[in-house]
Structure formats: structure tokens, C-alpha cells
Coordinates of C-alpha atoms in Angstrom, one line a residue:
M22 CA -35.4 1.6 11.3
E23 CA -34.8 1.1 15.0
K24 CA -31.9 2.6 16.7
I25 CA -29.3 0.0 17.6
F26 CA -27.0 2.3 19.6
S27 CA -27.5 5.9 21.0
N28 CA -24.2 7.3 19.7
L29 CA -21.8 6.4 17.0
I30 CA -18.0 7.5 17.2
I31 CA -15.7 6.9 14.0
S32 CA -12.2 7.0 14.2
G33 CA -10.7 7.3 10.5
V34 CA -13.4 8.8 8.5
G35 CA -12.1 7.9 5.2
L36 CA -13.6 5.6 2.6
L37 CA -14.7 3.1 5.0
G38 CA -15.4 5.1 8.1
G39 CA -17.2 7.9 6.0
S40 CA -19.3 5.1 4.4
V41 CA -20.3 3.8 7.7
G42 CA -21.3 7.4 8.9
L43 CA -23.3 7.9 5.6
A44 CA -25.0 4.4 5.9
V45 CA -26.0 4.9 9.6
R46 CA -27.3 8.2 8.7
K47 CA -29.5 6.7 5.8
Y48 CA -31.0 4.1 8.0
H49 CA -31.3 6.3 11.2
L50 CA -29.6 3.8 13.5
V51 CA -28.1 6.3 16.0
E52 CA -29.0 9.6 17.3
N53 CA -25.6 11.2 16.9
I54 CA -22.4 10.5 14.8
R55 CA -19.0 11.9 16.2
G56 CA -15.9 11.8 14.0
L57 CA -12.3 11.9 15.5
F58 CA -10.0 13.9 13.2
R59 CA -6.3 15.0 13.2
S60 CA -6.9 17.4 10.3
A61 CA -9.3 20.3 10.3
P62 CA -9.9 20.2 6.5
R63 CA -10.7 16.5 6.6
A64 CA -13.2 17.2 9.4
Q65 CA -14.9 19.9 7.4
A66 CA -15.0 17.7 4.4
A67 CA -16.8 15.0 6.4
L68 CA -19.2 17.5 8.0
D69 CA -20.1 18.8 4.5
L70 CA -20.7 15.3 3.1
G71 CA -22.8 14.4 6.1
A72 CA -20.6 11.6 7.2
V73 CA -20.6 12.8 10.9
D74 CA -22.7 15.4 12.8
E75 CA -19.7 16.5 15.1
A76 CA -15.9 16.7 14.5
V77 CA -13.5 16.2 17.6
S78 CA -9.7 16.0 17.9
S79 CA -9.2 13.7 21.0
W80 CA -10.5 10.7 22.6
K81 CA -11.6 12.6 25.6
E82 CA -13.9 14.7 23.6
A83 CA -15.2 11.9 21.6
L84 CA -16.0 9.6 24.6
S85 CA -17.5 12.3 26.9
F86 CA -21.1 12.9 27.1
P87 CA -23.5 15.2 29.2
S88 CA -24.1 13.6 32.7
D89 CA -27.7 12.8 33.5
S90 CA -28.6 13.1 37.1
N91 CA -31.9 11.3 36.5
S92 CA -31.3 7.7 37.8
S93 CA -34.2 6.5 35.8
A94 CA -32.6 7.6 32.4
P95 CA -31.7 4.7 30.1
E96 CA -28.1 3.8 29.8
R97 CA -26.4 5.2 26.9
S98 CA -24.9 2.9 24.4
V99 CA -22.0 3.9 22.1
L100 CA -20.6 2.1 19.2
I101 CA -17.0 3.0 18.3
V102 CA -15.8 2.0 14.8
I103 CA -12.0 2.3 14.5
A104 CA -11.4 2.7 10.6
V105 CA -7.6 3.3 10.7
P106 CA -4.8 1.2 9.2
V107 CA -4.5 -2.1 10.8
A108 CA -1.0 -1.3 12.4
M109 CA -2.8 1.6 14.5
I110 CA -5.8 -0.3 15.8
R111 CA -4.4 -1.8 18.9
E112 CA -2.8 1.6 19.8
Q113 CA -6.3 3.3 19.3
I114 CA -8.0 0.7 21.6
E115 CA -5.4 1.2 24.3
Q116 CA -6.2 5.1 24.1
I117 CA -9.9 4.4 24.4
L118 CA -9.4 2.3 27.5
Q119 CA -6.9 4.8 29.1
T120 CA -9.5 7.7 28.5
L121 CA -12.5 5.6 29.8
E122 CA -10.5 5.0 32.9
E123 CA -10.3 8.8 33.2
I124 CA -13.6 9.7 32.4
G125 CA -15.3 7.0 34.7
D126 CA -18.9 7.0 33.2
P127 CA -20.5 3.7 34.3
R128 CA -23.9 4.7 32.9
T129 CA -22.4 4.5 29.3
K130 CA -21.6 1.3 27.5
Y131 CA -19.0 1.4 24.8
Y132 CA -19.0 -1.2 22.1
I133 CA -15.7 -1.2 20.2
T134 CA -15.1 -2.6 16.8
D135 CA -12.9 -2.0 13.7
V136 CA -12.9 -2.6 10.0
G137 CA -9.4 -4.1 9.6
S138 CA -8.7 -6.9 7.1
T139 CA -6.4 -8.8 9.5
K140 CA -7.4 -10.0 12.9
E141 CA -5.3 -12.8 14.4
Q142 CA -2.4 -10.5 15.3
L143 CA -4.6 -7.9 16.8
I144 CA -6.6 -10.5 18.7
R145 CA -3.6 -12.1 19.9
E146 CA -2.2 -8.7 21.2
L147 CA -5.8 -8.1 22.9
D148 CA -6.0 -11.4 24.6
R149 CA -4.7 -10.3 28.0
T150 CA -6.2 -6.8 27.7
V151 CA -8.4 -5.9 30.6
F152 CA -11.5 -4.2 29.6
P153 CA -13.7 -2.2 32.1
E154 CA -17.2 -3.6 32.8
N155 CA -18.7 -1.0 30.6
A156 CA -16.6 -1.7 27.5
V157 CA -16.2 -4.5 25.2
Y158 CA -14.3 -5.2 21.8
V159 CA -15.5 -7.3 18.9
G160 CA -13.7 -7.4 15.7
S161 CA -15.4 -6.7 12.5
H162 CA -14.5 -6.9 8.9
P163 CA -16.9 -5.5 6.2
I164 CA -15.5 -7.0 2.9
A165 CA -16.1 -3.9 1.0
G166 CA -14.1 -1.1 -0.4
S167 CA -12.2 0.3 -3.2
E168 CA -8.7 1.2 -4.5
K169 CA -9.8 4.8 -3.9
T170 CA -9.4 6.5 -0.4
G171 CA -10.9 9.5 1.3
V172 CA -14.2 10.5 2.7
E173 CA -14.9 12.1 -0.7
N174 CA -15.3 8.5 -2.0
A175 CA -17.5 7.3 0.8
S176 CA -20.9 5.7 -0.1
A177 CA -24.0 5.0 2.0
E178 CA -24.4 1.9 -0.2
L179 CA -20.9 0.5 0.2
F180 CA -21.9 -2.4 2.6
E181 CA -25.1 -3.5 1.0
E182 CA -25.0 -7.2 -0.3
K183 CA -21.4 -7.4 1.0
T184 CA -20.1 -10.1 3.7
A185 CA -19.3 -8.6 7.1
V186 CA -17.2 -10.9 9.2
I187 CA -17.3 -10.8 13.0
T188 CA -14.4 -12.1 14.8
P189 CA -14.8 -12.6 18.6
I190 CA -11.7 -12.5 20.7
Q191 CA -12.5 -15.8 22.2
K192 CA -13.7 -18.9 20.3
E193 CA -16.7 -19.2 22.6
C194 CA -18.4 -16.3 24.4
D195 CA -17.5 -16.6 28.2
S196 CA -19.8 -13.9 29.4
P197 CA -23.2 -12.4 28.7
K198 CA -21.5 -9.0 27.9
E199 CA -19.5 -10.5 25.0
E200 CA -22.5 -12.5 23.7
E201 CA -24.7 -9.3 23.8
A202 CA -21.8 -7.3 22.0
L203 CA -21.6 -10.0 19.3
H204 CA -25.3 -9.8 18.7
R205 CA -25.6 -6.1 18.6
I206 CA -22.5 -5.6 16.4
G207 CA -23.7 -8.2 14.1
H208 CA -27.2 -6.6 14.1
F209 CA -25.5 -3.4 13.3
W210 CA -23.7 -4.7 10.1
S211 CA -26.8 -6.5 8.9
S212 CA -28.8 -3.1 9.2
L213 CA -26.4 -1.6 6.8
G214 CA -27.4 -4.3 4.3
S215 CA -24.4 -6.8 4.9
W216 CA -24.4 -10.6 5.3
V217 CA -23.0 -11.3 8.6
V218 CA -20.6 -14.2 9.1
F219 CA -18.9 -15.3 12.5
L220 CA -15.3 -16.7 12.0
S221 CA -12.3 -17.3 14.1
A222 CA -9.4 -14.7 13.8
A223 CA -7.3 -17.4 12.4
E224 CA -9.9 -18.7 9.9
H225 CA -10.6 -15.1 8.7
D226 CA -7.1 -14.4 8.1
R227 CA -6.4 -17.6 6.1
I228 CA -9.4 -17.1 4.0
L229 CA -8.8 -13.4 3.3
A230 CA -5.1 -14.1 2.3
K231 CA -6.5 -16.0 -0.6
T232 CA -9.5 -13.8 -1.6
S233 CA -8.1 -10.3 -0.9
H234 CA -4.4 -10.1 0.0
L235 CA -3.0 -12.5 -2.5
P236 CA -5.2 -10.7 -5.4
H237 CA -3.7 -7.5 -4.3
L238 CA -0.2 -8.8 -4.4
L239 CA -0.8 -10.3 -7.7
S240 CA -2.1 -7.0 -9.0
V241 CA 1.1 -5.1 -7.7
S242 CA 3.4 -7.9 -9.1
L243 CA 1.6 -7.9 -12.7
T244 CA 1.9 -4.1 -12.9
N245 CA 5.6 -4.3 -12.2
T246 CA 6.2 -6.6 -15.0
L247 CA 5.5 -3.7 -17.5
E248 CA 8.2 -1.4 -18.8
K249 CA 7.4 2.1 -20.0
C250 CA 7.4 1.3 -23.5
D251 CA 4.5 -1.2 -22.8
F252 CA 2.1 1.2 -21.5
P253 CA 0.5 2.0 -24.8
F254 CA -0.4 -1.6 -25.2
A255 CA -2.2 -2.2 -21.8
G256 CA -5.8 -3.2 -22.7
T257 CA -8.8 -3.3 -20.5
G258 CA -7.9 -6.7 -19.2
F259 CA -4.6 -5.6 -17.9
L260 CA -6.1 -2.2 -16.6
G261 CA -8.8 -4.3 -14.7
M262 CA -6.3 -6.7 -13.2
S263 CA -3.9 -3.9 -12.3
R264 CA -6.5 -1.6 -10.6
L265 CA -5.6 -2.7 -7.1
A266 CA -2.1 -1.7 -7.6
A267 CA -3.3 2.0 -7.4
S268 CA -4.2 1.5 -3.6
S269 CA -2.4 3.1 -0.6
S270 CA 1.2 1.5 -0.2
E271 CA 1.1 2.4 3.5
I272 CA -2.3 0.6 4.3
W273 CA -1.4 -2.5 2.3
S274 CA 2.3 -2.9 3.5
D275 CA 0.7 -3.1 7.0
I276 CA -2.0 -5.7 5.9
F277 CA 0.8 -7.8 4.1
M278 CA 2.9 -7.7 7.4
A279 CA 0.1 -8.5 9.8
N280 CA -1.1 -11.5 7.7
R281 CA 2.4 -12.6 6.2
K282 CA 2.0 -16.3 7.5
S283 CA -1.3 -17.0 5.6
L284 CA -0.2 -14.8 2.7
I285 CA 3.0 -16.8 2.3
E286 CA 0.9 -19.9 2.3
S287 CA -1.2 -18.7 -0.4
I288 CA 1.9 -17.6 -2.4
I289 CA 3.1 -21.3 -2.2
R290 CA -0.2 -22.5 -3.3
L291 CA 0.0 -20.3 -6.3
E292 CA 3.5 -21.2 -7.1
N293 CA 2.3 -24.8 -7.5
I294 CA -0.4 -23.7 -10.0
L295 CA 2.1 -21.7 -11.9
D296 CA 4.5 -24.6 -12.0
C297 CA 1.5 -26.6 -13.4
W298 CA 0.9 -24.0 -16.0
K299 CA 4.7 -24.0 -17.0
S300 CA 4.6 -27.9 -17.4
V301 CA 1.5 -27.9 -19.7
L302 CA 2.8 -25.1 -21.8
N303 CA 6.2 -26.9 -22.2
D304 CA 4.5 -30.0 -23.1
Q305 CA 2.2 -28.1 -25.5
D306 CA -0.7 -30.1 -23.7
R307 CA -3.8 -28.4 -25.3
N308 CA -6.3 -30.6 -23.6
K309 CA -4.9 -29.9 -20.1
I310 CA -4.9 -26.3 -20.8
I311 CA -8.4 -26.3 -21.9
T312 CA -9.2 -28.4 -18.5
L313 CA -7.4 -25.7 -16.5
L314 CA -9.3 -22.8 -18.2
E315 CA -12.7 -24.5 -17.8
E316 CA -12.2 -25.2 -14.1
A317 CA -11.3 -21.6 -13.5
K318 CA -14.4 -20.5 -15.5
K319 CA -16.8 -22.7 -13.7
K320 CA -15.4 -21.4 -10.4
R321 CA -15.7 -17.8 -11.8
D322 CA -19.2 -18.2 -13.0
A323 CA -20.2 -19.5 -9.5
L324 CA -19.0 -16.4 -7.8
G325 CA -21.6 -14.2 -9.9
S326 CA -21.1 -10.7 -10.9

């Protein structure tokens, strides 16, 4: 497959970041993969698994490349994938821009994206950020993952047949640079096997509140209804529905906070549905119960496996 970028830098080489590295290696999409690490053991684990080719410990190391005095040499294009918790993404982008200002390498183009599952707050914070001519940011959210964490759980196939949402900062591209970045980053995710969709940040967060964040909150809430004496009686249905509760509390607390407005709206919608259930159960309305169950079954069947 054609190389989309010359280099890839991944910050946060865990489940998602590590899967990006493995998938990029599988499809030969770049010449070199660098990972940014704060921990030497994690760096070694990623190197051993083949998720990265190089491990560095600072943005200066990550963003620096050998200079080429040959003026006819092609410009280097670098994709930076930020795969850290959503509360840290803005800080990392600021660190990147500060470092680029120090390095001053105009012959290298930097395309910055992330894999965060909330976007509106981040894009609002970045709205007045000034990017240099050779750097651009486009938000990404590959809707793929697991309750497991760590590069040891990464997979080159994680993004195949999954939806990847692209969220531009502006509703409409106002420069050729941004239009090119949207195209290249969209092409990147589709090359990993994903279906690419373009949404505004607000629309993304409203939808993900219903399809991802509310389900996680429900999994946690359902698990918290159990007392210890109930544990031996938890069957496969309960175990399946409570699976998400095993995820990282640090990561998900940030997600809930960042998307709290849309999440609250989804909770209110769910409360109305639960009130309906209380009513039909109090009334012993079997026909209505069947209608509600069949309505849900029809929607679930339409989702596929």
C-alpha cells in the first residue's frame, strides 16, 4: 500500500496508540514509527511488540529529523497521533506547537490528530490557537477499543470495519491546508480498514453520549447495584452488560466530565424510558411490555453483530 506520510509519531502507545502502530506497520503506510514514552519499561514493551520503531522521551526528540541540504528533496510529512486521555490532549498540542517554534523546520509538514472520544470542548479550546504554516490539527475518533488497556492488548486489526469520525475545527474548511489535512487524515483511517465519517464536534459528542458514554455509565451503575452476596448468581447476561465497568476510572472520569452536557441529556432521555417501564409494570400491561421489547429487538437486529 502507498505511504501516506513519511513518518508517524504516537504519543500514548497503549491499546489505541499501539494498535495504530501495529496497523500502520501491517499496511506499510509510513517509513518510520516513533513512540513518545515516559516509562522505559513501556517503551521496551512497545518496541518488542513492533508497535514502534523508535522510543523517545521528549517532544524535541520526537519532532526532530535530520536536515537535508538538498533543496530538491521532497518535503517530509509527519502524522502525529495523540492517544492520551482526553484531559491531556490540549496540553500535548500546546507542547507540540512550542517545540515546533523552537525547532523551526519549515521543510517538514506536521499533521496532528488524536483518538479522543470527546471533541467539542477540545475544539472550542483550540479555536483561537495559532498554528504555524507547516502544522495543522484535525480531530479523529476511531470508534474501536476494549475495556482492556496497555500496548500488550493492541491489535493491528482493531480499526478494521469500524467507524472513524473526523471532526474539523471549523464547520467548513477555510484554507487549502485544512482541506488537504482532512483528506489525508481521512485517507489514513480508511487505509487502516475504517469507515470514515465527517461530523461537527457538537454532533459527534451528542451521538457518542448515546452510543458510548451512556452505555458505560449504565454498565457502572448496573454493577453498583450488586451486593457481595449476589456475586455467585451473576450470569452471562450480567457479566456481558457489566464488562465496561472494568475500564479505567481515570480515563472515563475525564470523558464524562468533558461530555457532561450531552451525557446529562442522554440520562434524561433514559429516565423517561425507565418511567415508562415503571408505568407498564405497575399497570401489568403485558401488551405494552411486548411492544417495548419488540421495538428494542428490531433496533438491535438492525445493528448487526
